[in-house]
Amino acid sequence: MIVDNVIQAERGEGLEVDLFRLLVVEDQESDIEAYKDSVDVYRDMNPNIDLRAHYARTTCEANELIHDRFFDAIIIDMKLDENDFNGGVGVLKEIKASYRMPIAIVSGTPRHDLEENAIPVYVKGEADFKDVFDKLMQLRRSPLFKVLGQEGDLDAHLREIFWERLCGNNELSCEAGEYAARRELLVLRQAVVHLQALTTQSACTQECIDMYIQPFDSEISTGMLVRDAESQVYRIVLSPPCDLAVRDNGTMNTKCILLCLVEPAKQYCINAFGEVKTKEIKGRIKKLLDNNLTLYQHWLAPAHGFGGGFIDFRDAVTCSPEEFEERFESLGIVVQEGYMKNVLSRFGSYYNRQGQPDMDRDEVLDSLTKAVGEAKQQQ
């Protein structure tokens, strides 16, 4: 792959310029000329950005350029010729299979469903190319692509982990034979824990989104957030991972899955504190968020379209795996392990708490109060 050696060049007197390499996949010559004019105008309007565009007129040309050169972003026309509507789709699949870079669709036949995957879509003839260029540059500067994009921070960290941490480990680099699958999983775990160690080196405050992961499959798992298809109430799976493990015969280790109610945060606070004095409301809510107001509730942060809520340990139900599949639909997020440990610990503490019989303490209270009062008088 050809990569420009200089990321920052100079245009003008000592001005540092950000090099932006763009691939435009477009088969219409008139549109290509319009792109070229727009690139020239954009460069004149933004002297600090060195926008360099390459053009591919076919799927084959696009794939060759993608493999041979490094690009910061790509613009794709979905219909590359009159006979091949899937041409742009093929280029898109090739990019998503092997690369991580900002993509924009500019087409007379746009696929607006792609916007769900954070790919901006523009209608040819209506789009201002300047806006498209700005959007792609904004995406490249975003934390998502700075960390996970091509040649991003993640690649640098993985190279360091590979060469400096794991490469010299004979247990990982020797031929594994019949244990190959287990050793490969071990390597993956080692890479993940080393990456995790990098994220915990600084004592920065975590964000709401840190509470969750988006699972790779639809298997029932501890911390999965679900919605009851009939009542529309939210619940969270609290069965431990050992219970949810699937045996070789395809059945779970447990016959009953444990779930607790999750009350939507906004509506709960309105109902709970509607009669509380205004100046006290913020303090009460803060205690809720800190999990210090009650023993039976635990806060779940808002993220991924979920508005946040409070687990109510008192409202626990069970159902069979078969009933679960029929009754509940996943929200597509799972509370990650580090947070679930605290949830399960508090759940256990709530049901493990020990009360004691009520007793008349008034006589003792009066006696001790009197003793303290007399002692103070004698001082």
mmCIF file of C-alpha atoms in Angstrom:
data_model
loop_
_atom_site.group_PDB
_atom_site.id
_atom_site.type_symbol
_atom_site.label_atom_id
_atom_site.label_comp_id
_atom_site.label_asym_id
_atom_site.label_seq_id
_atom_site.Cartn_x
_atom_site.Cartn_y
_atom_site.Cartn_z
ATOM 1 C CA MET A 1 0.000 0.000 0.000
ATOM 2 C CA ILE A 2 1.304 3.444 -0.941
ATOM 3 C CA VAL A 3 1.065 5.909 1.939
ATOM 4 C CA ASP A 4 2.096 9.549 1.601
ATOM 5 C CA ASN A 5 5.102 10.054 3.841
ATOM 6 C CA VAL A 6 4.212 13.613 4.751
ATOM 7 C CA ILE A 7 1.016 14.049 6.735
ATOM 8 C CA GLN A 8 1.458 17.798 6.958
ATOM 9 C CA ALA A 9 2.761 19.822 4.025
ATOM 10 C CA GLU A 10 3.290 23.513 3.467
ATOM 11 C CA ARG A 11 1.225 25.801 1.274
ATOM 12 C CA GLY A 12 2.127 29.411 1.685
ATOM 13 C CA GLU A 13 4.464 31.006 4.172
ATOM 14 C CA GLY A 14 5.090 28.543 6.976
ATOM 15 C CA LEU A 15 1.444 27.456 7.119
ATOM 16 C CA GLU A 16 1.004 23.921 8.380
ATOM 17 C CA VAL A 17 -1.434 22.082 6.185
ATOM 18 C CA ASP A 18 -3.512 18.999 6.973
ATOM 19 C CA LEU A 19 -3.275 16.493 4.121
ATOM 20 C CA PHE A 20 -6.623 14.845 3.307
ATOM 21 C CA ARG A 21 -6.616 12.016 0.761
ATOM 22 C CA LEU A 22 -10.013 11.405 -0.814
ATOM 23 C CA LEU A 23 -11.199 8.686 -3.189
ATOM 24 C CA VAL A 24 -14.265 9.474 -5.296
ATOM 25 C CA VAL A 25 -15.996 6.476 -6.877
ATOM 26 C CA GLU A 26 -18.018 7.957 -9.763
ATOM 27 C CA ASP A 27 -18.513 6.904 -13.395
ATOM 28 C CA GLN A 28 -20.092 10.027 -14.902
ATOM 29 C CA GLU A 29 -17.480 12.351 -16.439
ATOM 30 C CA SER A 30 -19.661 15.419 -15.876
ATOM 31 C CA ASP A 31 -19.893 14.605 -12.168
ATOM 32 C CA ILE A 32 -16.153 13.957 -11.957
ATOM 33 C CA GLU A 33 -15.492 17.396 -13.467
ATOM 34 C CA ALA A 34 -17.880 18.905 -10.917
ATOM 35 C CA TYR A 35 -15.935 17.182 -8.139
ATOM 36 C CA LYS A 36 -12.637 18.502 -9.503
ATOM 37 C CA ASP A 37 -13.981 22.064 -9.607
ATOM 38 C CA SER A 38 -15.326 21.714 -6.062
ATOM 39 C CA VAL A 39 -11.973 20.383 -4.817
ATOM 40 C CA ASP A 40 -10.174 23.389 -6.334
ATOM 41 C CA VAL A 41 -12.638 25.812 -4.753
ATOM 42 C CA TYR A 42 -12.398 24.014 -1.400
ATOM 43 C CA ARG A 43 -8.596 24.203 -1.427
ATOM 44 C CA ASP A 44 -8.752 27.934 -2.182
ATOM 45 C CA MET A 45 -11.256 28.508 0.630
ATOM 46 C CA ASN A 46 -9.288 26.375 3.111
ATOM 47 C CA PRO A 47 -5.553 27.040 2.729
ATOM 48 C CA ASN A 48 -4.833 24.936 5.810
ATOM 49 C CA ILE A 49 -6.278 21.777 4.159
ATOM 50 C CA ASP A 50 -4.499 20.027 1.294
ATOM 51 C CA LEU A 51 -7.419 18.092 -0.223
ATOM 52 C CA ARG A 52 -6.143 15.578 -2.777
ATOM 53 C CA ALA A 53 -8.770 13.625 -4.717
ATOM 54 C CA HIS A 54 -8.363 10.429 -6.737
ATOM 55 C CA TYR A 55 -11.109 9.126 -9.003
ATOM 56 C CA ALA A 56 -12.305 5.594 -9.785
ATOM 57 C CA ARG A 57 -14.867 5.008 -12.537
ATOM 58 C CA THR A 58 -15.521 1.302 -11.982
ATOM 59 C CA THR A 59 -15.750 -1.169 -9.122
ATOM 60 C CA CYS A 60 -12.490 -2.761 -10.263
ATOM 61 C CA GLU A 61 -10.623 0.572 -10.344
ATOM 62 C CA ALA A 62 -11.987 1.453 -6.902
ATOM 63 C CA ASN A 63 -10.894 -1.850 -5.354
ATOM 64 C CA GLU A 64 -7.400 -1.578 -6.879
ATOM 65 C CA LEU A 65 -6.916 1.965 -5.567
ATOM 66 C CA ILE A 66 -8.238 1.038 -2.108
ATOM 67 C CA HIS A 67 -5.746 -1.849 -1.889
ATOM 68 C CA ASP A 68 -2.774 0.110 -3.307
ATOM 69 C CA ARG A 69 -3.134 3.488 -1.602
ATOM 70 C CA PHE A 70 -4.109 4.957 1.744
ATOM 71 C CA PHE A 71 -7.194 7.176 1.796
ATOM 72 C CA ASP A 72 -8.625 9.274 4.607
ATOM 73 C CA ALA A 73 -12.171 9.004 3.257
ATOM 74 C CA ILE A 74 -14.238 7.735 0.326
ATOM 75 C CA ILE A 75 -17.251 9.076 -1.583
ATOM 76 C CA ILE A 76 -19.304 6.422 -3.411
ATOM 77 C CA ASP A 77 -21.919 6.627 -6.159
ATOM 78 C CA MET A 78 -24.209 3.626 -5.658
ATOM 79 C CA LYS A 79 -24.994 3.212 -9.384
ATOM 80 C CA LEU A 80 -21.749 3.111 -11.324
ATOM 81 C CA ASP A 81 -23.274 2.366 -14.739
ATOM 82 C CA GLU A 82 -26.687 1.774 -16.258
ATOM 83 C CA ASN A 83 -26.384 -2.006 -16.016
ATOM 84 C CA ASP A 84 -24.887 -2.362 -12.542
ATOM 85 C CA PHE A 85 -26.896 -0.919 -9.681
ATOM 86 C CA ASN A 86 -24.872 -2.968 -7.175
ATOM 87 C CA GLY A 87 -21.511 -1.535 -8.258
ATOM 88 C CA GLY A 88 -21.388 0.971 -5.408
ATOM 89 C CA VAL A 89 -22.726 -1.640 -3.000
ATOM 90 C CA GLY A 90 -19.821 -3.919 -3.984
ATOM 91 C CA VAL A 91 -17.275 -1.184 -3.242
ATOM 92 C CA LEU A 92 -18.980 -0.489 0.076
ATOM 93 C CA LYS A 93 -18.862 -4.170 1.059
ATOM 94 C CA GLU A 94 -15.170 -4.363 0.138
ATOM 95 C CA ILE A 95 -14.369 -1.353 2.329
ATOM 96 C CA LYS A 96 -16.399 -2.607 5.298
ATOM 97 C CA ALA A 97 -14.810 -6.048 5.031
ATOM 98 C CA SER A 98 -11.211 -4.814 5.214
ATOM 99 C CA TYR A 99 -10.963 -1.144 6.181
ATOM 100 C CA ARG A 100 -12.136 1.431 8.701
ATOM 101 C CA MET A 101 -12.507 4.908 7.220
ATOM 102 C CA PRO A 102 -15.193 7.589 6.797
ATOM 103 C CA ILE A 103 -17.565 6.952 3.887
ATOM 104 C CA ALA A 104 -20.213 9.141 2.259
ATOM 105 C CA ILE A 105 -22.800 8.146 -0.333
ATOM 106 C CA VAL A 106 -23.525 10.724 -3.059
ATOM 107 C CA SER A 107 -25.852 9.161 -5.567
ATOM 108 C CA GLY A 108 -28.907 9.682 -7.720
ATOM 109 C CA THR A 109 -30.152 6.387 -6.299
ATOM 110 C CA PRO A 110 -29.164 6.722 -2.607
ATOM 111 C CA ARG A 111 -29.644 4.026 0.024
ATOM 112 C CA HIS A 112 -30.964 5.921 3.043
ATOM 113 C CA ASP A 113 -30.971 2.745 5.137
ATOM 114 C CA LEU A 114 -27.176 3.111 5.249
ATOM 115 C CA GLU A 115 -27.571 6.177 7.469
ATOM 116 C CA GLU A 116 -28.387 3.793 10.304
ATOM 117 C CA ASN A 117 -24.732 2.693 10.139
ATOM 118 C CA ALA A 118 -23.486 6.298 10.471
ATOM 119 C CA ILE A 119 -22.799 6.607 6.730
ATOM 120 C CA PRO A 120 -24.031 10.033 5.571
ATOM 121 C CA VAL A 121 -26.163 9.867 2.412
ATOM 122 C CA TYR A 122 -26.588 12.725 -0.072
ATOM 123 C CA VAL A 123 -28.751 12.998 -3.195
ATOM 124 C CA LYS A 124 -26.719 13.813 -6.291
ATOM 125 C CA GLY A 125 -27.709 17.186 -7.709
ATOM 126 C CA GLU A 126 -28.958 18.405 -4.334
ATOM 127 C CA ALA A 127 -25.767 17.975 -2.327
ATOM 128 C CA ASP A 128 -23.215 20.744 -1.894
ATOM 129 C CA PHE A 129 -19.847 18.999 -2.250
ATOM 130 C CA LYS A 130 -18.372 21.426 0.302
ATOM 131 C CA ASP A 131 -20.771 20.027 2.914
ATOM 132 C CA VAL A 132 -19.764 16.480 1.969
ATOM 133 C CA PHE A 133 -16.049 17.298 2.308
ATOM 134 C CA ASP A 134 -16.656 19.021 5.669
ATOM 135 C CA LYS A 135 -18.616 16.025 6.975
ATOM 136 C CA LEU A 136 -15.916 13.530 5.997
ATOM 137 C CA MET A 137 -13.187 15.627 7.604
ATOM 138 C CA GLN A 138 -15.279 15.966 10.754
ATOM 139 C CA LEU A 139 -15.657 12.181 10.867
ATOM 140 C CA ARG A 140 -11.925 11.640 10.402
ATOM 141 C CA ARG A 141 -11.196 13.959 13.343
ATOM 142 C CA SER A 142 -13.810 12.251 15.554
ATOM 143 C CA PRO A 143 -12.683 10.013 18.440
ATOM 144 C CA LEU A 144 -14.229 7.002 16.692
ATOM 145 C CA PHE A 145 -11.892 7.177 13.704
ATOM 146 C CA LYS A 146 -8.942 8.604 15.639
ATOM 147 C CA VAL A 147 -8.942 5.494 17.807
ATOM 148 C CA LEU A 148 -10.489 2.763 15.628
ATOM 149 C CA GLY A 149 -9.894 4.094 12.115
ATOM 150 C CA GLN A 150 -7.244 2.935 9.682
ATOM 151 C CA GLU A 151 -3.810 3.648 11.221
ATOM 152 C CA GLY A 152 -5.589 4.877 14.370
ATOM 153 C CA ASP A 153 -4.518 4.623 18.005
ATOM 154 C CA LEU A 154 -5.820 1.055 18.281
ATOM 155 C CA ASP A 155 -3.478 -0.161 15.535
ATOM 156 C CA ALA A 156 -0.553 1.491 17.298
ATOM 157 C CA HIS A 157 -1.483 -0.118 20.621
ATOM 158 C CA LEU A 158 -1.919 -3.541 19.025
ATOM 159 C CA ARG A 159 1.516 -3.305 17.409
ATOM 160 C CA GLU A 160 3.021 -2.466 20.790
ATOM 161 C CA ILE A 161 1.163 -5.329 22.508
ATOM 162 C CA PHE A 162 2.221 -7.744 19.765
ATOM 163 C CA TRP A 163 5.938 -6.884 19.694
ATOM 164 C CA GLU A 164 6.588 -5.758 23.257
ATOM 165 C CA ARG A 165 4.237 -7.949 25.309
ATOM 166 C CA LEU A 166 3.079 -11.129 23.582
ATOM 167 C CA CYS A 167 5.430 -11.989 20.710
ATOM 168 C CA GLY A 168 8.143 -13.456 22.934
ATOM 169 C CA ASN A 169 5.733 -15.677 24.879
ATOM 170 C CA ASN A 170 6.440 -19.259 23.789
ATOM 171 C CA GLU A 171 3.129 -20.433 25.212
ATOM 172 C CA LEU A 172 1.310 -18.188 22.716
ATOM 173 C CA SER A 173 3.578 -18.477 19.679
ATOM 174 C CA CYS A 174 4.158 -22.258 19.567
ATOM 175 C CA GLU A 175 2.026 -24.571 17.440
ATOM 176 C CA ALA A 176 -1.038 -25.565 19.461
ATOM 177 C CA GLY A 177 -2.179 -28.687 17.591
ATOM 178 C CA GLU A 178 -5.496 -29.990 18.867
ATOM 179 C CA TYR A 179 -5.706 -27.078 21.311
ATOM 180 C CA ALA A 180 -5.451 -24.443 18.544
ATOM 181 C CA ALA A 181 -8.927 -22.997 19.103
ATOM 182 C CA ARG A 182 -8.322 -22.640 22.848
ATOM 183 C CA ARG A 183 -4.908 -21.007 22.295
ATOM 184 C CA GLU A 184 -6.356 -18.569 19.763
ATOM 185 C CA LEU A 185 -8.991 -17.573 22.291
ATOM 186 C CA LEU A 186 -6.224 -17.188 24.875
ATOM 187 C CA VAL A 187 -4.316 -14.824 22.566
ATOM 188 C CA LEU A 188 -7.478 -12.794 22.054
ATOM 189 C CA ARG A 189 -8.069 -12.579 25.809
ATOM 190 C CA GLN A 190 -4.475 -11.498 26.394
ATOM 191 C CA ALA A 191 -4.774 -8.781 23.759
ATOM 192 C CA VAL A 192 -8.030 -7.548 25.308
ATOM 193 C CA VAL A 193 -6.709 -7.431 28.887
ATOM 194 C CA HIS A 194 -3.604 -5.556 27.740
ATOM 195 C CA LEU A 195 -5.797 -3.039 25.916
ATOM 196 C CA GLN A 196 -7.960 -2.757 29.019
ATOM 197 C CA ALA A 197 -4.866 -2.016 31.086
ATOM 198 C CA LEU A 198 -4.168 0.952 28.808
ATOM 199 C CA THR A 199 -7.622 2.385 29.493
ATOM 200 C CA THR A 200 -7.211 2.180 33.271
ATOM 201 C CA GLN A 201 -3.821 3.893 33.489
ATOM 202 C CA SER A 202 -5.421 7.305 33.941
ATOM 203 C CA ALA A 203 -8.044 7.999 36.597
ATOM 204 C CA CYS A 204 -10.470 9.694 34.209
ATOM 205 C CA THR A 205 -14.204 9.695 34.911
ATOM 206 C CA GLN A 206 -16.138 7.202 32.805
ATOM 207 C CA GLU A 207 -19.064 8.194 30.593
ATOM 208 C CA CYS A 208 -22.591 6.777 30.581
ATOM 209 C CA ILE A 209 -21.864 4.776 27.440
ATOM 210 C CA ASP A 210 -19.063 2.938 29.310
ATOM 211 C CA MET A 211 -21.690 1.039 31.282
ATOM 212 C CA TYR A 212 -22.724 -1.029 28.259
ATOM 213 C CA ILE A 213 -21.481 -3.169 25.424
ATOM 214 C CA GLN A 214 -23.328 -4.100 22.259
ATOM 215 C CA PRO A 215 -23.186 -7.900 22.128
ATOM 216 C CA PHE A 216 -21.824 -9.794 19.132
ATOM 217 C CA ASP A 217 -24.706 -12.277 19.173
ATOM 218 C CA SER A 218 -28.271 -12.630 20.449
ATOM 219 C CA GLU A 219 -27.491 -15.183 23.179
ATOM 220 C CA ILE A 220 -29.115 -14.562 26.562
ATOM 221 C CA SER A 221 -26.478 -13.062 28.872
ATOM 222 C CA THR A 222 -26.101 -11.580 32.341
ATOM 223 C CA GLY A 223 -26.870 -7.853 32.252
ATOM 224 C CA MET A 224 -28.944 -8.036 29.060
ATOM 225 C CA LEU A 225 -31.605 -5.333 28.899
ATOM 226 C CA VAL A 226 -34.923 -6.480 27.461
ATOM 227 C CA ARG A 227 -38.462 -5.244 26.920
ATOM 228 C CA ASP A 228 -41.579 -7.293 27.662
ATOM 229 C CA ALA A 229 -43.323 -7.480 24.286
ATOM 230 C CA GLU A 230 -46.785 -7.431 25.897
ATOM 231 C CA SER A 231 -46.482 -4.997 28.822
ATOM 232 C CA GLN A 232 -43.590 -2.949 27.304
ATOM 233 C CA VAL A 233 -41.843 -2.794 30.700
ATOM 234 C CA TYR A 234 -38.054 -3.052 30.844
ATOM 235 C CA ARG A 235 -36.208 -5.803 32.683
ATOM 236 C CA ILE A 236 -32.600 -6.855 33.171
ATOM 237 C CA VAL A 237 -31.266 -10.416 33.249
ATOM 238 C CA LEU A 238 -29.627 -11.138 36.623
ATOM 239 C CA SER A 239 -28.973 -14.872 36.270
ATOM 240 C CA PRO A 240 -25.204 -15.503 36.639
ATOM 241 C CA PRO A 241 -23.171 -16.522 33.568
ATOM 242 C CA CYS A 242 -22.742 -20.090 34.858
ATOM 243 C CA ASP A 243 -26.525 -20.564 34.797
ATOM 244 C CA LEU A 244 -26.854 -19.161 31.278
ATOM 245 C CA ALA A 245 -24.068 -21.304 29.811
ATOM 246 C CA VAL A 246 -25.278 -23.601 27.058
ATOM 247 C CA ARG A 247 -24.451 -27.309 27.287
ATOM 248 C CA ASP A 248 -23.276 -29.429 24.372
ATOM 249 C CA ASN A 249 -26.855 -30.645 23.879
ATOM 250 C CA GLY A 250 -28.028 -27.056 23.291
ATOM 251 C CA THR A 251 -29.826 -26.568 26.612
ATOM 252 C CA MET A 252 -29.004 -24.076 29.355
ATOM 253 C CA ASN A 253 -27.644 -24.982 32.755
ATOM 254 C CA THR A 254 -30.719 -23.381 34.316
ATOM 255 C CA LYS A 255 -34.420 -23.993 33.891
ATOM 256 C CA CYS A 256 -35.330 -20.498 35.116
ATOM 257 C CA ILE A 257 -33.953 -17.122 34.051
ATOM 258 C CA LEU A 258 -34.045 -14.401 36.709
ATOM 259 C CA LEU A 259 -35.066 -10.874 35.678
ATOM 260 C CA CYS A 260 -35.681 -7.670 37.630
ATOM 261 C CA LEU A 261 -37.820 -4.687 36.739
ATOM 262 C CA VAL A 262 -36.093 -1.580 35.334
ATOM 263 C CA GLU A 263 -38.158 1.566 35.861
ATOM 264 C CA PRO A 264 -37.525 4.395 33.333
ATOM 265 C CA ALA A 265 -35.521 7.064 35.148
ATOM 266 C CA LYS A 266 -37.421 10.167 34.063
ATOM 267 C CA GLN A 267 -40.891 8.864 34.842
ATOM 268 C CA TYR A 268 -39.741 7.333 38.126
ATOM 269 C CA CYS A 269 -38.251 10.624 39.340
ATOM 270 C CA ILE A 270 -41.395 12.534 38.359
ATOM 271 C CA ASN A 271 -43.587 10.073 40.271
ATOM 272 C CA ALA A 272 -41.277 9.756 43.290
ATOM 273 C CA PHE A 273 -40.383 13.402 43.833
ATOM 274 C CA GLY A 274 -43.423 15.245 42.532
ATOM 275 C CA GLU A 275 -44.423 16.234 46.086
ATOM 276 C CA VAL A 276 -40.885 16.937 47.332
ATOM 277 C CA LYS A 277 -39.800 20.537 47.864
ATOM 278 C CA THR A 278 -38.046 21.882 44.783
ATOM 279 C CA LYS A 279 -34.801 22.670 46.602
ATOM 280 C CA GLU A 280 -34.576 19.058 47.825
ATOM 281 C CA ILE A 281 -35.237 17.314 44.493
ATOM 282 C CA LYS A 282 -31.711 17.545 43.093
ATOM 283 C CA GLY A 283 -30.207 16.129 46.289
ATOM 284 C CA ARG A 284 -32.644 13.211 46.297
ATOM 285 C CA ILE A 285 -31.940 12.394 42.653
ATOM 286 C CA LYS A 286 -28.192 12.589 43.284
ATOM 287 C CA LYS A 287 -28.555 9.991 46.036
ATOM 288 C CA LEU A 288 -30.469 7.797 43.596
ATOM 289 C CA LEU A 289 -27.738 8.096 40.969
ATOM 290 C CA ASP A 290 -25.124 7.330 43.630
ATOM 291 C CA ASN A 291 -27.180 4.269 44.688
ATOM 292 C CA ASN A 292 -27.405 5.680 48.213
ATOM 293 C CA LEU A 293 -31.131 6.387 48.569
ATOM 294 C CA THR A 294 -32.504 2.856 48.927
ATOM 295 C CA LEU A 295 -31.167 -0.680 49.247
ATOM 296 C CA TYR A 296 -33.468 -2.088 46.587
ATOM 297 C CA GLN A 297 -32.643 0.189 43.638
ATOM 298 C CA HIS A 298 -29.664 0.507 41.313
ATOM 299 C CA TRP A 299 -29.143 3.143 38.640
ATOM 300 C CA LEU A 300 -28.580 2.301 34.971
ATOM 301 C CA ALA A 301 -27.148 5.110 32.830
ATOM 302 C CA PRO A 302 -28.766 6.400 29.612
ATOM 303 C CA ALA A 303 -26.970 5.339 26.411
ATOM 304 C CA HIS A 304 -27.515 3.713 23.002
ATOM 305 C CA GLY A 305 -31.096 5.020 22.800
ATOM 306 C CA PHE A 306 -31.977 3.674 26.252
ATOM 307 C CA GLY A 307 -33.147 6.538 28.466
ATOM 308 C CA GLY A 308 -31.716 5.134 31.674
ATOM 309 C CA GLY A 309 -33.555 3.644 34.612
ATOM 310 C CA PHE A 310 -33.517 2.136 38.082
ATOM 311 C CA ILE A 311 -33.399 -1.592 38.748
ATOM 312 C CA ASP A 312 -35.955 -2.563 41.384
ATOM 313 C CA PHE A 313 -34.645 -5.649 43.170
ATOM 314 C CA ARG A 314 -38.046 -6.143 44.840
ATOM 315 C CA ASP A 315 -39.748 -6.861 41.506
ATOM 316 C CA ALA A 316 -38.036 -10.080 40.423
ATOM 317 C CA VAL A 317 -39.554 -12.670 38.099
ATOM 318 C CA THR A 318 -38.395 -15.918 36.547
ATOM 319 C CA CYS A 319 -39.211 -17.633 33.291
ATOM 320 C CA SER A 320 -37.978 -20.579 31.274
ATOM 321 C CA PRO A 321 -35.530 -20.028 28.380
ATOM 322 C CA GLU A 322 -38.354 -20.907 25.975
ATOM 323 C CA GLU A 323 -40.712 -18.368 27.544
ATOM 324 C CA PHE A 324 -37.952 -15.766 27.544
ATOM 325 C CA GLU A 325 -37.464 -16.121 23.780
ATOM 326 C CA GLU A 326 -41.203 -15.694 23.175
ATOM 327 C CA ARG A 327 -41.877 -12.938 25.682
ATOM 328 C CA PHE A 328 -38.891 -10.588 25.660
ATOM 329 C CA GLU A 329 -37.086 -8.555 22.992
ATOM 330 C CA SER A 330 -33.526 -7.354 23.459
ATOM 331 C CA LEU A 331 -32.628 -3.647 23.536
ATOM 332 C CA GLY A 332 -29.305 -4.568 21.925
ATOM 333 C CA ILE A 333 -27.177 -3.592 24.932
ATOM 334 C CA VAL A 334 -25.714 -5.474 27.897
ATOM 335 C CA VAL A 335 -24.379 -3.992 31.136
ATOM 336 C CA GLN A 336 -20.677 -4.742 31.021
ATOM 337 C CA GLU A 337 -19.034 -7.071 33.513
ATOM 338 C CA GLY A 338 -17.359 -4.442 35.701
ATOM 339 C CA TYR A 339 -20.691 -2.753 36.422
ATOM 340 C CA MET A 340 -22.654 -5.999 36.710
ATOM 341 C CA LYS A 341 -20.460 -7.161 39.576
ATOM 342 C CA ASN A 342 -21.725 -4.208 41.601
ATOM 343 C CA VAL A 343 -25.332 -4.808 40.532
ATOM 344 C CA LEU A 344 -25.213 -8.492 41.534
ATOM 345 C CA SER A 345 -23.439 -7.672 44.787
ATOM 346 C CA ARG A 346 -26.143 -5.197 45.780
ATOM 347 C CA PHE A 347 -28.875 -7.625 44.677
ATOM 348 C CA GLY A 348 -27.358 -10.304 46.917
ATOM 349 C CA SER A 349 -26.957 -7.864 49.796
ATOM 350 C CA TYR A 350 -30.593 -6.799 49.545
ATOM 351 C CA TYR A 351 -31.887 -10.349 49.807
ATOM 352 C CA ASN A 352 -29.250 -11.348 52.341
ATOM 353 C CA ARG A 353 -30.019 -8.572 54.781
ATOM 354 C CA GLN A 354 -30.976 -9.693 58.313
ATOM 355 C CA GLY A 355 -33.612 -7.909 60.333
ATOM 356 C CA GLN A 356 -34.247 -8.148 64.060
ATOM 357 C CA PRO A 357 -37.398 -8.062 66.203
ATOM 358 C CA ASP A 358 -38.762 -4.652 67.154
ATOM 359 C CA MET A 359 -38.118 -3.701 70.759
ATOM 360 C CA ASP A 360 -39.161 -0.850 73.018
ATOM 361 C CA ARG A 361 -36.154 1.443 73.120
ATOM 362 C CA ASP A 362 -37.863 4.437 74.716
ATOM 363 C CA GLU A 363 -36.742 3.614 78.276
ATOM 364 C CA VAL A 364 -33.148 3.082 77.223
ATOM 365 C CA LEU A 365 -33.263 6.244 75.067
ATOM 366 C CA ASP A 366 -34.560 8.329 77.989
ATOM 367 C CA SER A 367 -31.982 6.850 80.363
ATOM 368 C CA LEU A 368 -29.007 7.535 78.092
ATOM 369 C CA THR A 369 -30.228 11.026 77.248
ATOM 370 C CA LYS A 370 -30.577 11.797 80.970
ATOM 371 C CA ALA A 371 -27.064 10.455 81.668
ATOM 372 C CA VAL A 372 -25.505 12.634 78.976
ATOM 373 C CA GLY A 373 -27.387 15.676 80.262
ATOM 374 C CA GLU A 374 -26.221 15.127 83.843
ATOM 375 C CA ALA A 375 -22.646 14.588 82.718
ATOM 376 C CA LYS A 376 -22.647 17.889 80.821
ATOM 377 C CA GLN A 377 -23.969 19.726 83.887
ATOM 378 C CA GLN A 378 -21.129 18.410 85.995
ATOM 379 C CA GLN A 379 -18.456 19.660 83.564
#
